[in-house]
Amino acid sequence: MSVAAQPLFALDNSYVRELDGLYEAWQAAPAPAARLLVLNEELAAELGVDADALAAPDGVAVLAGNDTPEGTTPVAQAYAGHQFGGYSPRLGDGRALLLGEVLDVHGRRRDLHLKGSGRTPFARGGDGKAAVGPMLREYVIGEAMHALGIPTTRALAVVATGEGVARETLLPGAVLSRVAASHLRVGTFEYAARRDDPALVRRLADYAIARHHPGASEAEDPYLALLEGVVDVQASLVARWMLVGFIHGVMNTDNMTISGETIDYGPCAFMEAFDPATVFSSIDHGGRYAYGNQPPIAQWNLARLAETLLPLIDADTDTAVAAATDVLGSFPDRFHRYWSHGMRAKLGMTHDREEDGALIDDLLALLRAQRVDYTSGFRALSSALLGDAARARSLFAEPSAFDAWAERWRARLSSEGDLKTVAEAMDRVNPAYIARNHRVEEALAAATGDDLEPFNRLLQVLVRPFDERPGLEAYAAPAPPDFGEYRTFCGT
Ligand code: AMP
Ligand code: MG
């Protein structure tokens, strides 16, 4: 008796069915010698896919773009975008394809997408390829973010293609498979809105509402409610970035999702010494996407989304603008609510008190003035609360300033109940481990030379960021001074 092979993925194509005009059907370029480098077994299980089958040759062929699952239509998605403030009318997936959508074990629709799978009609001057290092970077930072509880796209796998990719030097090529709530971007709306086809923006907005903000369909004005939904998830997302010191690095409107997930791990990195002006990206000369600018930039991007929705919000432009402006204007308050709630948790404060704002601001001012490592600084607070201040004090060049602050803070916490319980709760929100730049670089350099051991070790550390483990001190420490000033690159 023969058993029919189970298809790896049962892929749906709602995007293709419903959004004609926003994609080009396309096939991946073949990978000459596909080899699996890393597979996300936990995510595979969530998708209801057998990890062993994915790791077998037939599975790797799909993850490399060499084989297309039966019944699916891969497409390159069209989008536009404001990049560093300037408008590019036609970006789109230049080196990526949407394979289709998987309904995961929770019944959620998730995009399965390949990145680095060859040139598409949107490739412009690019080669359509990706290198092992940057794709593993997206994998590990995405997993670190997920483990920190931050909404994010995630990598399912990275496959080496066996092909060289010409960058500054010849690098080993790779394809990343990415899972996302969807790949709808602010830039998707910008593209649709300039097509001269009002029905297209409406179709896109209806699709986005059904997929991400279903409550909006019940609202008096569904499109205004969609805008409000996106404003809210982005306010929450950027607050979460700020709370862990994450700098996205290239917050162009094509890199901002409608779902509220973090997307496109290019020049991103975690800040070490606390300084709102921190920038890592080598092309961000003006500091547009500096750590401290992320909230206003998010709001600026959301204004670009709002513009595309105006004709749907009201036939009268003045009425539409007034309504959209109101919603956009709620961003700073929403952001601040999410952020201060998170900050209070980092400081062990569960209920809201008048003096909390000053305690938070004063601590941040101290961290900044003394260039204290943001992650270590917050992590050390739980010990300080339980009477061992040495760890925190050692991070300050002038610990007396910290002592004075800590005295006020301890007095404030006396109303929070059992301090051991408070300290434990703090350790669940202040990570011991973040993706340290020198550790990431070390792991990627080794992986580019075919040694995946440092990468896998780093991944094991980062998937349990709150669980401090003996022997891993070197992963918790900031970069040594000889690592120098960190620079990241977009040309991935
Ligand atoms: P990113 O900086 O990754 O967000 O990409 C911005 C735009 O450039 C998107 O339209 C990408 O598809 C495109 N792009 C980036 N790298 C390449 C490449 N090597 N080949 C083709 N298109 C690319
Ligand atoms: Mg992008």
mmCIF file of N, CA, C and O in Angstrom, residues 6-13 16 25-31 54 57-76 97-101 112-114 117:
data_model
loop_
_atom_site.group_PDB
_atom_site.id
_atom_site.type_symbol
_atom_site.label_atom_id
_atom_site.label_comp_id
_atom_site.label_asym_id
_atom_site.label_seq_id
_atom_site.Cartn_x
_atom_site.Cartn_y
_atom_site.Cartn_z
ATOM 1 N N GLN A 6 2.374 13.708 2.137
ATOM 2 C CA GLN A 6 1.625 14.863 2.644
ATOM 3 C C GLN A 6 2.273 16.134 2.093
ATOM 4 O O GLN A 6 3.491 16.263 2.133
ATOM 5 N N PRO A 7 1.484 17.058 1.576
ATOM 6 C CA PRO A 7 2.121 18.319 1.179
ATOM 7 C C PRO A 7 2.674 19.004 2.430
ATOM 8 O O PRO A 7 2.066 18.935 3.493
ATOM 9 N N LEU A 8 3.834 19.642 2.257
ATOM 10 C CA LEU A 8 4.465 20.303 3.409
ATOM 11 C C LEU A 8 3.591 21.420 3.951
ATOM 12 O O LEU A 8 3.329 21.524 5.136
ATOM 13 N N PHE A 9 3.178 22.284 3.043
ATOM 14 C CA PHE A 9 2.358 23.428 3.427
ATOM 15 C C PHE A 9 1.055 23.370 2.654
ATOM 16 O O PHE A 9 1.073 23.099 1.457
ATOM 17 N N ALA A 10 -0.034 23.644 3.326
ATOM 18 C CA ALA A 10 -1.278 23.890 2.605
ATOM 19 C C ALA A 10 -1.384 25.403 2.496
ATOM 20 O O ALA A 10 -1.723 26.083 3.454
ATOM 21 N N LEU A 11 -1.011 25.927 1.337
ATOM 22 C CA LEU A 11 -0.941 27.383 1.207
ATOM 23 C C LEU A 11 -2.204 27.945 0.565
ATOM 24 O O LEU A 11 -2.701 27.412 -0.424
ATOM 25 N N ASP A 12 -2.687 29.012 1.155
ATOM 26 C CA ASP A 12 -3.783 29.758 0.554
ATOM 27 C C ASP A 12 -3.177 30.991 -0.119
ATOM 28 O O ASP A 12 -2.013 31.337 0.133
ATOM 29 N N ASN A 13 -3.953 31.648 -0.953
ATOM 30 C CA ASN A 13 -3.446 32.832 -1.653
ATOM 31 C C ASN A 13 -4.477 33.952 -1.636
ATOM 32 O O ASN A 13 -4.859 34.482 -2.686
ATOM 33 N N VAL A 16 -3.407 37.173 -3.422
ATOM 34 C CA VAL A 16 -3.473 37.089 -4.883
ATOM 35 C C VAL A 16 -4.920 37.168 -5.363
ATOM 36 O O VAL A 16 -5.233 37.859 -6.340
ATOM 37 N N ALA A 25 3.052 37.979 -10.613
ATOM 38 C CA ALA A 25 3.334 36.557 -10.429
ATOM 39 C C ALA A 25 4.771 36.292 -10.883
ATOM 40 O O ALA A 25 5.212 36.830 -11.911
ATOM 41 N N TRP A 26 5.491 35.502 -10.125
ATOM 42 C CA TRP A 26 6.927 35.338 -10.421
ATOM 43 C C TRP A 26 7.446 34.031 -9.830
ATOM 44 O O TRP A 26 6.845 33.505 -8.882
ATOM 45 N N GLN A 27 8.542 33.543 -10.347
ATOM 46 C CA GLN A 27 9.163 32.329 -9.807
ATOM 47 C C GLN A 27 10.535 32.658 -9.234
ATOM 48 O O GLN A 27 11.229 33.533 -9.759
ATOM 49 N N ALA A 28 10.922 31.922 -8.209
ATOM 50 C CA ALA A 28 12.241 32.100 -7.608
ATOM 51 C C ALA A 28 13.322 31.610 -8.568
ATOM 52 O O ALA A 28 13.081 30.726 -9.398
ATOM 53 N N ALA A 29 14.499 32.203 -8.432
ATOM 54 C CA ALA A 29 15.664 31.710 -9.177
ATOM 55 C C ALA A 29 16.150 30.426 -8.501
ATOM 56 O O ALA A 29 16.085 30.311 -7.286
ATOM 57 N N PRO A 30 16.629 29.468 -9.273
ATOM 58 C CA PRO A 30 17.090 28.221 -8.632
ATOM 59 C C PRO A 30 18.356 28.442 -7.799
ATOM 60 O O PRO A 30 19.200 29.274 -8.141
ATOM 61 N N ALA A 31 18.432 27.728 -6.693
ATOM 62 C CA ALA A 31 19.646 27.726 -5.869
ATOM 63 C C ALA A 31 20.435 26.476 -6.259
ATOM 64 O O ALA A 31 19.917 25.370 -6.146
ATOM 65 N N LEU A 54 10.578 19.440 6.790
ATOM 66 C CA LEU A 54 11.150 20.683 6.258
ATOM 67 C C LEU A 54 12.652 20.564 6.080
ATOM 68 O O LEU A 54 13.230 21.132 5.157
ATOM 69 N N PRO A 57 15.324 16.879 2.063
ATOM 70 C CA PRO A 57 15.592 17.541 0.770
ATOM 71 C C PRO A 57 14.371 18.202 0.121
ATOM 72 O O PRO A 57 14.480 19.319 -0.397
ATOM 73 N N ASP A 58 13.207 17.558 0.197
ATOM 74 C CA ASP A 58 12.016 18.176 -0.419
ATOM 75 C C ASP A 58 11.634 19.474 0.292
ATOM 76 O O ASP A 58 11.159 20.431 -0.340
ATOM 77 N N GLY A 59 11.824 19.490 1.607
ATOM 78 C CA GLY A 59 11.511 20.682 2.386
ATOM 79 C C GLY A 59 12.491 21.797 2.089
ATOM 80 O O GLY A 59 12.093 22.956 1.877
ATOM 81 N N VAL A 60 13.757 21.452 2.057
ATOM 82 C CA VAL A 60 14.796 22.455 1.783
ATOM 83 C C VAL A 60 14.599 23.043 0.387
ATOM 84 O O VAL A 60 14.801 24.247 0.173
ATOM 85 N N ALA A 61 14.139 22.210 -0.550
ATOM 86 C CA ALA A 61 13.896 22.710 -1.918
ATOM 87 C C ALA A 61 12.840 23.815 -1.905
ATOM 88 O O ALA A 61 12.960 24.816 -2.618
ATOM 89 N N VAL A 62 11.823 23.668 -1.055
ATOM 90 C CA VAL A 62 10.791 24.709 -0.951
ATOM 91 C C VAL A 62 11.380 25.956 -0.289
ATOM 92 O O VAL A 62 11.173 27.088 -0.750
ATOM 93 N N LEU A 63 12.139 25.757 0.786
ATOM 94 C CA LEU A 63 12.707 26.889 1.532
ATOM 95 C C LEU A 63 13.748 27.654 0.715
ATOM 96 O O LEU A 63 14.032 28.816 1.000
ATOM 97 N N ALA A 64 14.310 26.985 -0.289
ATOM 98 C CA ALA A 64 15.315 27.632 -1.143
ATOM 99 C C ALA A 64 14.678 28.273 -2.370
ATOM 100 O O ALA A 64 15.349 28.987 -3.116
ATOM 101 N N GLY A 65 13.400 27.997 -2.602
ATOM 102 C CA GLY A 65 12.748 28.508 -3.805
ATOM 103 C C GLY A 65 12.934 27.598 -5.009
ATOM 104 O O GLY A 65 12.548 27.940 -6.120
ATOM 105 N N ASN A 66 13.532 26.422 -4.820
ATOM 106 C CA ASN A 66 13.733 25.497 -5.947
ATOM 107 C C ASN A 66 12.466 24.736 -6.311
ATOM 108 O O ASN A 66 12.357 24.217 -7.413
ATOM 109 N N ASP A 67 11.560 24.638 -5.357
ATOM 110 C CA ASP A 67 10.328 23.913 -5.604
ATOM 111 C C ASP A 67 9.180 24.761 -5.063
ATOM 112 O O ASP A 67 9.299 25.360 -3.991
ATOM 113 N N THR A 68 8.104 24.838 -5.821
ATOM 114 C CA THR A 68 6.948 25.620 -5.389
ATOM 115 C C THR A 68 5.872 24.666 -4.908
ATOM 116 O O THR A 68 5.509 23.753 -5.644
ATOM 117 N N PRO A 69 5.361 24.844 -3.689
ATOM 118 C CA PRO A 69 4.313 23.951 -3.211
ATOM 119 C C PRO A 69 3.136 23.951 -4.193
ATOM 120 O O PRO A 69 2.789 24.994 -4.753
ATOM 121 N N GLU A 70 2.575 22.781 -4.388
ATOM 122 C CA GLU A 70 1.504 22.613 -5.370
ATOM 123 C C GLU A 70 0.348 23.575 -5.098
ATOM 124 O O GLU A 70 -0.023 23.805 -3.950
ATOM 125 N N GLY A 71 -0.207 24.118 -6.151
ATOM 126 C CA GLY A 71 -1.420 24.927 -6.030
ATOM 127 C C GLY A 71 -1.168 26.367 -5.607
ATOM 128 O O GLY A 71 -2.113 27.124 -5.439
ATOM 129 N N THR A 72 0.088 26.745 -5.426
ATOM 130 C CA THR A 72 0.324 28.117 -4.977
ATOM 131 C C THR A 72 0.848 28.977 -6.124
ATOM 132 O O THR A 72 1.388 28.476 -7.103
ATOM 133 N N THR A 73 0.651 30.270 -5.976
ATOM 134 C CA THR A 73 1.097 31.240 -6.977
ATOM 135 C C THR A 73 2.054 32.207 -6.314
ATOM 136 O O THR A 73 1.619 33.144 -5.658
ATOM 137 N N PRO A 74 3.354 32.008 -6.420
ATOM 138 C CA PRO A 74 4.266 32.981 -5.807
ATOM 139 C C PRO A 74 4.149 34.343 -6.501
ATOM 140 O O PRO A 74 3.991 34.395 -7.722
ATOM 141 N N VAL A 75 4.208 35.394 -5.711
ATOM 142 C CA VAL A 75 4.138 36.743 -6.287
ATOM 143 C C VAL A 75 5.164 37.660 -5.632
ATOM 144 O O VAL A 75 5.509 37.491 -4.458
ATOM 145 N N ALA A 76 5.627 38.614 -6.423
ATOM 146 C CA ALA A 76 6.402 39.732 -5.874
ATOM 147 C C ALA A 76 5.384 40.822 -5.568
ATOM 148 O O ALA A 76 4.601 41.207 -6.447
ATOM 149 N N LEU A 97 9.650 36.983 -2.559
ATOM 150 C CA LEU A 97 8.388 36.466 -3.091
ATOM 151 C C LEU A 97 7.487 36.049 -1.951
ATOM 152 O O LEU A 97 7.955 35.465 -0.965
ATOM 153 N N LEU A 98 6.211 36.339 -2.117
ATOM 154 C CA LEU A 98 5.211 35.789 -1.205
ATOM 155 C C LEU A 98 4.793 34.436 -1.777
ATOM 156 O O LEU A 98 4.261 34.365 -2.886
ATOM 157 N N LEU A 99 5.056 33.361 -1.011
ATOM 158 C CA LEU A 99 4.652 32.031 -1.505
ATOM 159 C C LEU A 99 3.163 31.814 -1.294
ATOM 160 O O LEU A 99 2.505 31.160 -2.092
ATOM 161 N N GLY A 100 2.655 32.319 -0.188
ATOM 162 C CA GLY A 100 1.238 32.142 0.118
ATOM 163 C C GLY A 100 1.030 32.287 1.605
ATOM 164 O O GLY A 100 1.902 32.802 2.312
ATOM 165 N N GLU A 101 -0.133 31.850 2.051
ATOM 166 C CA GLU A 101 -0.486 32.014 3.465
ATOM 167 C C GLU A 101 -0.799 30.652 4.083
ATOM 168 O O GLU A 101 -1.423 29.810 3.460
ATOM 169 N N LEU A 112 3.909 33.284 4.214
ATOM 170 C CA LEU A 112 5.204 32.616 4.060
ATOM 171 C C LEU A 112 5.884 33.262 2.850
ATOM 172 O O LEU A 112 5.318 33.293 1.749
ATOM 173 N N HIS A 113 7.090 33.751 3.082
ATOM 174 C CA HIS A 113 7.718 34.661 2.127
ATOM 175 C C HIS A 113 9.197 34.276 2.014
ATOM 176 O O HIS A 113 9.803 33.853 3.002
ATOM 177 N N LEU A 114 9.741 34.395 0.826
ATOM 178 C CA LEU A 114 11.171 34.121 0.638
ATOM 179 C C LEU A 114 11.899 35.430 0.357
ATOM 180 O O LEU A 114 11.406 36.260 -0.393
ATOM 181 N N SER A 117 15.517 35.458 -3.139
ATOM 182 C CA SER A 117 15.152 34.398 -4.087
ATOM 183 C C SER A 117 15.271 34.825 -5.552
ATOM 184 O O SER A 117 14.641 34.235 -6.416
#
